[in-house]
mmCIF file of C-alpha atoms in Angstrom:
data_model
loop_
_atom_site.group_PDB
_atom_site.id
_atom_site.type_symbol
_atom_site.label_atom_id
_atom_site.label_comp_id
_atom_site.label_asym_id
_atom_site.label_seq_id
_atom_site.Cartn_x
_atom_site.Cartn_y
_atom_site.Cartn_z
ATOM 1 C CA UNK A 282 12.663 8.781 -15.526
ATOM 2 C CA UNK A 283 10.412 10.486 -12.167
ATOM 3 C CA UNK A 284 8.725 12.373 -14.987
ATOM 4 C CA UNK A 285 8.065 9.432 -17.393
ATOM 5 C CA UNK A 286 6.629 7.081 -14.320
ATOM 6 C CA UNK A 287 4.448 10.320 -13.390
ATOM 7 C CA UNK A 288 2.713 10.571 -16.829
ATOM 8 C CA UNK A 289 2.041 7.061 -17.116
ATOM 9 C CA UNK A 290 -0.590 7.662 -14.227
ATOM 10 C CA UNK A 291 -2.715 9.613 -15.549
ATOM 11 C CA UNK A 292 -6.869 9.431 -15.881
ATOM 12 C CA UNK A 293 -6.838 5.976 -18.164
ATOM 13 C CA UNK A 294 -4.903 4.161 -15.875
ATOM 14 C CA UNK A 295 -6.900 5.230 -12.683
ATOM 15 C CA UNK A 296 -10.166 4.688 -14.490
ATOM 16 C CA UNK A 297 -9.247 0.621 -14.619
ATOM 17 C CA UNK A 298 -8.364 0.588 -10.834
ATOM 18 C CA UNK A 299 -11.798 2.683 -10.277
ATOM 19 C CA UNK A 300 -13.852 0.427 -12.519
ATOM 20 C CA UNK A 301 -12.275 -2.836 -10.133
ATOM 21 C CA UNK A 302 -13.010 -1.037 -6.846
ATOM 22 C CA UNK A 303 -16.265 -0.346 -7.847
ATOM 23 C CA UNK A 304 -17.148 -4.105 -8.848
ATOM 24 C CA UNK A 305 -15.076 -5.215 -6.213
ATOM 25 C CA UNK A 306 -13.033 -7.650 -7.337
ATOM 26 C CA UNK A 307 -11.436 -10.561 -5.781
ATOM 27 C CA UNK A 308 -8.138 -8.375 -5.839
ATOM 28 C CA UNK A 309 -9.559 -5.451 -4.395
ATOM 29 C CA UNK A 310 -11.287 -7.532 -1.754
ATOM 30 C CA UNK A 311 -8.352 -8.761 -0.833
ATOM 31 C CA UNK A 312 -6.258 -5.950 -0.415
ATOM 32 C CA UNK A 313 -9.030 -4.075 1.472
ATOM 33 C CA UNK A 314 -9.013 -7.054 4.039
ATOM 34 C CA UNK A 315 -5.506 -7.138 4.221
ATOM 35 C CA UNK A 316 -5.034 -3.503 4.619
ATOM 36 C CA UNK A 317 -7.648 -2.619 7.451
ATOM 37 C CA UNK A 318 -6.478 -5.656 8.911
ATOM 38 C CA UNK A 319 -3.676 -4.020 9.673
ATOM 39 C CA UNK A 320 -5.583 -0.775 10.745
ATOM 40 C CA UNK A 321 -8.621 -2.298 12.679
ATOM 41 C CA UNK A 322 -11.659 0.051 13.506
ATOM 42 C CA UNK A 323 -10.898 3.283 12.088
ATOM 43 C CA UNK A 324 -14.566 5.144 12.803
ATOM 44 C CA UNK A 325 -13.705 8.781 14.077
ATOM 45 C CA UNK A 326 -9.810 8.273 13.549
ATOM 46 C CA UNK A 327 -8.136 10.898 11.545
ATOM 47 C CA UNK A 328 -6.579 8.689 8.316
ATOM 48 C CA UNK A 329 -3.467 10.030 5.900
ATOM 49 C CA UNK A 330 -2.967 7.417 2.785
ATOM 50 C CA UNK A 331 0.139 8.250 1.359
ATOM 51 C CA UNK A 332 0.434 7.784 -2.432
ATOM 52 C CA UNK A 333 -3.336 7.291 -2.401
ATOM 53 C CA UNK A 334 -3.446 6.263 -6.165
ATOM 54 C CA UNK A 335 -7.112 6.853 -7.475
ATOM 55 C CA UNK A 336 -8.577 6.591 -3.729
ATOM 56 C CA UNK A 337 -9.072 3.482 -2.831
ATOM 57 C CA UNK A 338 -8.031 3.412 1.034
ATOM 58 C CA UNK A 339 -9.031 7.489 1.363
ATOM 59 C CA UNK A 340 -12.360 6.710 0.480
ATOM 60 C CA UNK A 341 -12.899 3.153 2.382
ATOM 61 C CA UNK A 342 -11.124 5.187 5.194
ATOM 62 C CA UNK A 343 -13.664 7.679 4.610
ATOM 63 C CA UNK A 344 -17.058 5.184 4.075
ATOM 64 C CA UNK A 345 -15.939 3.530 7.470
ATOM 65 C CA UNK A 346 -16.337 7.001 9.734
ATOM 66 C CA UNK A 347 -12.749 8.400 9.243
ATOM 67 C CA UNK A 348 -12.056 11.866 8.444
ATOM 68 C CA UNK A 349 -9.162 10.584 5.612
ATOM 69 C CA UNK A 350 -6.498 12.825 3.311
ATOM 70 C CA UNK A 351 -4.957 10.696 0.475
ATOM 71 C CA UNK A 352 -2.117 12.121 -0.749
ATOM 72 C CA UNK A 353 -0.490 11.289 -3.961
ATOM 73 C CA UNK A 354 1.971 13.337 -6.388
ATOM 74 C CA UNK A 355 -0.353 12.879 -9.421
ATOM 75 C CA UNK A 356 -2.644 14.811 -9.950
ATOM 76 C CA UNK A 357 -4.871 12.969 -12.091
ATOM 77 C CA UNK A 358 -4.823 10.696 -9.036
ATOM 78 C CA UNK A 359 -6.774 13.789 -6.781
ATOM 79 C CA UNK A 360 -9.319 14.455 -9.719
ATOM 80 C CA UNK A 361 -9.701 10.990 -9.656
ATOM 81 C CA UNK A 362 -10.122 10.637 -6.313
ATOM 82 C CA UNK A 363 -12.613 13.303 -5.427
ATOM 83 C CA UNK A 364 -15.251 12.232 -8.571
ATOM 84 C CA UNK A 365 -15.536 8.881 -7.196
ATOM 85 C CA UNK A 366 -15.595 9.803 -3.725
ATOM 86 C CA UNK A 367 -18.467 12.390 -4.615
ATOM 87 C CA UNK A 368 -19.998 9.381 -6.533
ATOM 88 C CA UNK A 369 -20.068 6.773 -3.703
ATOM 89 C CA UNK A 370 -21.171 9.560 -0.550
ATOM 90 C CA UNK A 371 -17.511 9.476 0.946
ATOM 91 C CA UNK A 372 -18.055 13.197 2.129
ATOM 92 C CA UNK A 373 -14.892 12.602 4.698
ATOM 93 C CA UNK A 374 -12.336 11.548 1.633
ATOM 94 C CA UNK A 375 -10.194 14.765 0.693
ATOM 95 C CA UNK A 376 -7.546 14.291 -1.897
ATOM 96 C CA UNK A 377 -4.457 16.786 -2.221
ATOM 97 C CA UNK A 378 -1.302 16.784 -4.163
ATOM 98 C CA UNK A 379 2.003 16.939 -2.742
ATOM 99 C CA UNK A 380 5.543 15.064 -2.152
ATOM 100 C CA UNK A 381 5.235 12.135 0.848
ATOM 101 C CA UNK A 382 9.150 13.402 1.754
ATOM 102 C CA UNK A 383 7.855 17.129 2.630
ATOM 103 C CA UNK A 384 4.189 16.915 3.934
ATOM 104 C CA UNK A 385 2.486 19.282 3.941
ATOM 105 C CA UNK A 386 0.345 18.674 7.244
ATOM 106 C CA UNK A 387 0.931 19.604 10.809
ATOM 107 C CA UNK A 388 3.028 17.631 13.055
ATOM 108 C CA UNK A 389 1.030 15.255 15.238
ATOM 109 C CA UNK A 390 -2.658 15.317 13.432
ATOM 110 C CA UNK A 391 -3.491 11.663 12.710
ATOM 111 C CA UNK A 392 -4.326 8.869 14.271
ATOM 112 C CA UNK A 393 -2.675 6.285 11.028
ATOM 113 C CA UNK A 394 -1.438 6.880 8.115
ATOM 114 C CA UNK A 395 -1.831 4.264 5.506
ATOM 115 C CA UNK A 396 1.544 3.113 2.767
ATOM 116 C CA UNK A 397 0.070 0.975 0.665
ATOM 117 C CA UNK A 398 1.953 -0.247 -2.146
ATOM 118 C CA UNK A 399 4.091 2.824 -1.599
ATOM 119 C CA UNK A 400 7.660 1.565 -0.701
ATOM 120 C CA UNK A 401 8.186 -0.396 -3.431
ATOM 121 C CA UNK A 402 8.162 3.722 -5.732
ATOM 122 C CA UNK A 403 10.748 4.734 -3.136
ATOM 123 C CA UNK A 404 14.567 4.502 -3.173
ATOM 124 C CA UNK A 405 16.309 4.572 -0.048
ATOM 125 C CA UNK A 406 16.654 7.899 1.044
ATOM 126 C CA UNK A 407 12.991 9.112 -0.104
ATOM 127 C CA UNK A 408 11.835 6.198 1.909
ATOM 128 C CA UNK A 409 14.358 7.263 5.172
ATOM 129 C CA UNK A 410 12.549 10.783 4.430
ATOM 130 C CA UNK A 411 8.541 9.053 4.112
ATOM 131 C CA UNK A 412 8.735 7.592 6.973
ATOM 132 C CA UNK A 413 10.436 10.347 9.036
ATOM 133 C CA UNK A 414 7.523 12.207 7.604
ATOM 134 C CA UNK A 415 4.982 9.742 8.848
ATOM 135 C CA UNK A 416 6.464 9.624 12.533
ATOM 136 C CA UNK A 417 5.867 13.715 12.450
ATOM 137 C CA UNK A 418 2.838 13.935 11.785
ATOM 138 C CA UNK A 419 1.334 10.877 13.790
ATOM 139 C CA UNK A 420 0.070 11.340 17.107
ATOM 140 C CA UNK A 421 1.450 9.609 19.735
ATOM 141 C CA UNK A 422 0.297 6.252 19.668
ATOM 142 C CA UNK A 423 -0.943 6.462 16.264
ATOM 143 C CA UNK A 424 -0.572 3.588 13.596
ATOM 144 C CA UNK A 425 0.823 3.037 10.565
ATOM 145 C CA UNK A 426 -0.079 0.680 8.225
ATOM 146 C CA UNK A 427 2.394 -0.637 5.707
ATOM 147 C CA UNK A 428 2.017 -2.891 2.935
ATOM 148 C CA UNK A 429 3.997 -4.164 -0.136
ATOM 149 C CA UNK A 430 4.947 -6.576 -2.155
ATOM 150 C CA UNK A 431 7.601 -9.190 -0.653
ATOM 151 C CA UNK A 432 10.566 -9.361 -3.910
ATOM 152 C CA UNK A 433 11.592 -12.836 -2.757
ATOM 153 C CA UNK A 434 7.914 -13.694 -3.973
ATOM 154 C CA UNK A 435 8.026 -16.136 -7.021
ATOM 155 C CA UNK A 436 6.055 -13.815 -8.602
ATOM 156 C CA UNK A 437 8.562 -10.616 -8.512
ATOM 157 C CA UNK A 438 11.268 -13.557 -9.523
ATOM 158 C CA UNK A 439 9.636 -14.246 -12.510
ATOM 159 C CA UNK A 440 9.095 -10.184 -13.415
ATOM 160 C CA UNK A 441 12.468 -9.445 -12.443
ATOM 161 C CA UNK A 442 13.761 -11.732 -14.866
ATOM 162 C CA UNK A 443 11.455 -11.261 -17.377
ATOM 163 C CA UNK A 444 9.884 -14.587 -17.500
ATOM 164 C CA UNK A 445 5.750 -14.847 -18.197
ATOM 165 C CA UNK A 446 5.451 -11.617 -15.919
ATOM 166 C CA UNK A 447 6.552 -7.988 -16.469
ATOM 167 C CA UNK A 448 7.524 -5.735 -13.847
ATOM 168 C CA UNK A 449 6.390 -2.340 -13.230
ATOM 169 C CA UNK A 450 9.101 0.380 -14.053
ATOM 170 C CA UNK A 451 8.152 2.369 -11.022
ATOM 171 C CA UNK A 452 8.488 -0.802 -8.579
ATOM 172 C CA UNK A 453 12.546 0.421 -8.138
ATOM 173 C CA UNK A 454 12.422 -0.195 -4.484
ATOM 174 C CA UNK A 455 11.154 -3.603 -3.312
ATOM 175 C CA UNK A 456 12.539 -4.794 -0.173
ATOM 176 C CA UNK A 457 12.427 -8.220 2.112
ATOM 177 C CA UNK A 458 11.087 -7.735 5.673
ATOM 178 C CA UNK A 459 13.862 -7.298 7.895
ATOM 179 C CA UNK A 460 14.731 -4.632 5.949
ATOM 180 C CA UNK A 461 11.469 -2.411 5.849
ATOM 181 C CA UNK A 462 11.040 -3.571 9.942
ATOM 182 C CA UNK A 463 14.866 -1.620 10.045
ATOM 183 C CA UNK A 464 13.932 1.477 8.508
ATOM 184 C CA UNK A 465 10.703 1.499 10.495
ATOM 185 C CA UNK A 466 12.324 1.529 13.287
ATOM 186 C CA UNK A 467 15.235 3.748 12.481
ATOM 187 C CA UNK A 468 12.241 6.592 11.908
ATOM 188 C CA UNK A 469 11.728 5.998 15.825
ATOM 189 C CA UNK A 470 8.133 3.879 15.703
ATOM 190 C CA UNK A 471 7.786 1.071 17.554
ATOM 191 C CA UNK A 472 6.403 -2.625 15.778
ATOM 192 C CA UNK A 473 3.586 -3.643 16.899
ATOM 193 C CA UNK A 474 2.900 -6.870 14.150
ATOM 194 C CA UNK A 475 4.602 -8.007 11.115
ATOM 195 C CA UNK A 476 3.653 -11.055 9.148
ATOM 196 C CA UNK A 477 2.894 -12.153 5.625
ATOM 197 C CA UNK A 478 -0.479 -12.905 3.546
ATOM 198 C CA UNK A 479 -1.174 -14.994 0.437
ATOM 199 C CA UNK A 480 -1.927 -13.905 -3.002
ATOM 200 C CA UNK A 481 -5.677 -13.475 -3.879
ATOM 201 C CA UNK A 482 -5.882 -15.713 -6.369
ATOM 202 C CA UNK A 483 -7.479 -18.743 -4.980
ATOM 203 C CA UNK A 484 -5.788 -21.994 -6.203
ATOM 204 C CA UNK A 485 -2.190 -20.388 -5.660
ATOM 205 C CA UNK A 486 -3.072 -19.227 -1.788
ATOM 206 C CA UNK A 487 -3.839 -22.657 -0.872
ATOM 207 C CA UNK A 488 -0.711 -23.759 -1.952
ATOM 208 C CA UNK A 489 1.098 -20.650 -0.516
ATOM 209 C CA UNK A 490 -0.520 -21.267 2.893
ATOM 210 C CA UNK A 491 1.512 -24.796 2.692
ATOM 211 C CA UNK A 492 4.408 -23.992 1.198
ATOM 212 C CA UNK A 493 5.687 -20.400 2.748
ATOM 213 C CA UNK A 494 6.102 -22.408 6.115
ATOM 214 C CA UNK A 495 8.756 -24.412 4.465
ATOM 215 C CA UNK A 496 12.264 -23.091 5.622
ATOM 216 C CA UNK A 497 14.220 -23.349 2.441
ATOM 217 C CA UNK A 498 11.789 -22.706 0.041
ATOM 218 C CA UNK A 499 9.058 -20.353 2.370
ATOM 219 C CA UNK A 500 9.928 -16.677 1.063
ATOM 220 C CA UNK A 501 9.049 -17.927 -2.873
ATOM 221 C CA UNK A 502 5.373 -18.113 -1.425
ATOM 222 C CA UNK A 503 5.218 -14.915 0.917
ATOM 223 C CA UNK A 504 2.965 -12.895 -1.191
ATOM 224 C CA UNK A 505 2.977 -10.118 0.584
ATOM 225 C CA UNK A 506 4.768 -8.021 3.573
ATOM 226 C CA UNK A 507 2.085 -6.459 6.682
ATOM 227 C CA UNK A 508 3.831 -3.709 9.275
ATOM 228 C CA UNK A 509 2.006 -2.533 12.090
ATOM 229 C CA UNK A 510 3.935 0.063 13.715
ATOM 230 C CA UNK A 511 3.189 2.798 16.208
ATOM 231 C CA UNK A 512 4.862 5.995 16.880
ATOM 232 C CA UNK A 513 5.481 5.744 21.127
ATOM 233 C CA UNK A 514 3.445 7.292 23.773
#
């Protein structure tokens, strides 16, 4: 199954996500802003983004005055990566291929590292072993940035049961809040933030913004899940 999910990103499936990152869309507008809300200023920082995809936060990292390393197990991913970061002047964007639970990087090197829409890939003990990972080699009082998909969305309702939407086979691992914030902290890093943002898509995120503060019927309209943690002084 690891193997199947692998091959199914491979160069055509980047070059869509490069081809909206270039126009920037709304989407990938929005998950910028949400993401490096999260991180702040990053100028000068050194930036890991851990199953990096086709480069999106590496090279925005990168554009911004980071020195960033995205990491991601595919390797169409790295080629990926490294022709559009030689296309859009990221010089600071280097791409390498390797498993998130084993990194290969020196303890204690960067000032964040960036899991976007990573967890959701992970089962539990790869994501006990990520994040583990991500304490070693942050420095202290470096950040992480984590962000993913919240399943008690009415979106992921609707893929998980089939209905007008269709899950993604690799999205085995989607968990609520409390329990990301647990295994956070279990990987000894200290919350700084945690909240929820809206979906992008503009008539829904009004609503959202209404109805997510609604007790009872809130988490159907948390779009997504923001962690700001910090690995202690």
């Amino acid at each position: 199954m690891a193997v199947q999910i692998l091959e199914h990103y491979d160069r055509d499936y980047y070059r869509s996500h490069v081809e909206r990152y270039l126009r920037r869309t709304r989407f990938t507008r929005h998950r910028l802003a949400n993401v490096f809300g999260l991180l702040g200023d990053v100028s000068g920082w050194r930036v890991l983004d851990i199953g990096c995809g086709m480069g999106t936060f590496t090279i925005e990292s990168s554009l911004r005055g980071a020195h960033a390393i995205g990491l991601d197990p595919s390797l169409a991913a790295g080629v990926t990566g490294r022709d559009l970061a030689a296309r859009l002047g990221a010089r600071n964007a280097v791409f390498i291929a390797g498993d998130a639970a084993v990194l290969p990087l020196a303890d204690a090197t960067f000032d964040a590292v960036i899991c976007a829409d990573l967890t959701e890939h992970l089962d539990d003990p790869t994501l006990a072993d990520v994040l583990a990972e991500v304490a070693r080699v942050l420095r202290p009082g470096g950040v992480l940035a984590l962000y993913t998909p919240s399943p008690s969305h009415l979106f992921e309702r609707l893929k998980a049961r089939n209905w007008l939407l269709r899950q993604d086979p690799s999205h085995i691992g989607l968990r609520p809040m409390e329990e990301l914030l647990e295994v956070v902290r279990a990987a000894g890093l200290e919350v700084v933030r945690a909240y929820y943002r809206p979906t992008h898509i503009p008539l829904f995120r009004a609503v959202e913004q209404v109805l997510a503060r609604i007790p009872k019927i809130g988490g159907l309209f948390r779009r997504r899940i923001c962690i700001r943690a910090r690995k202690p002084a």
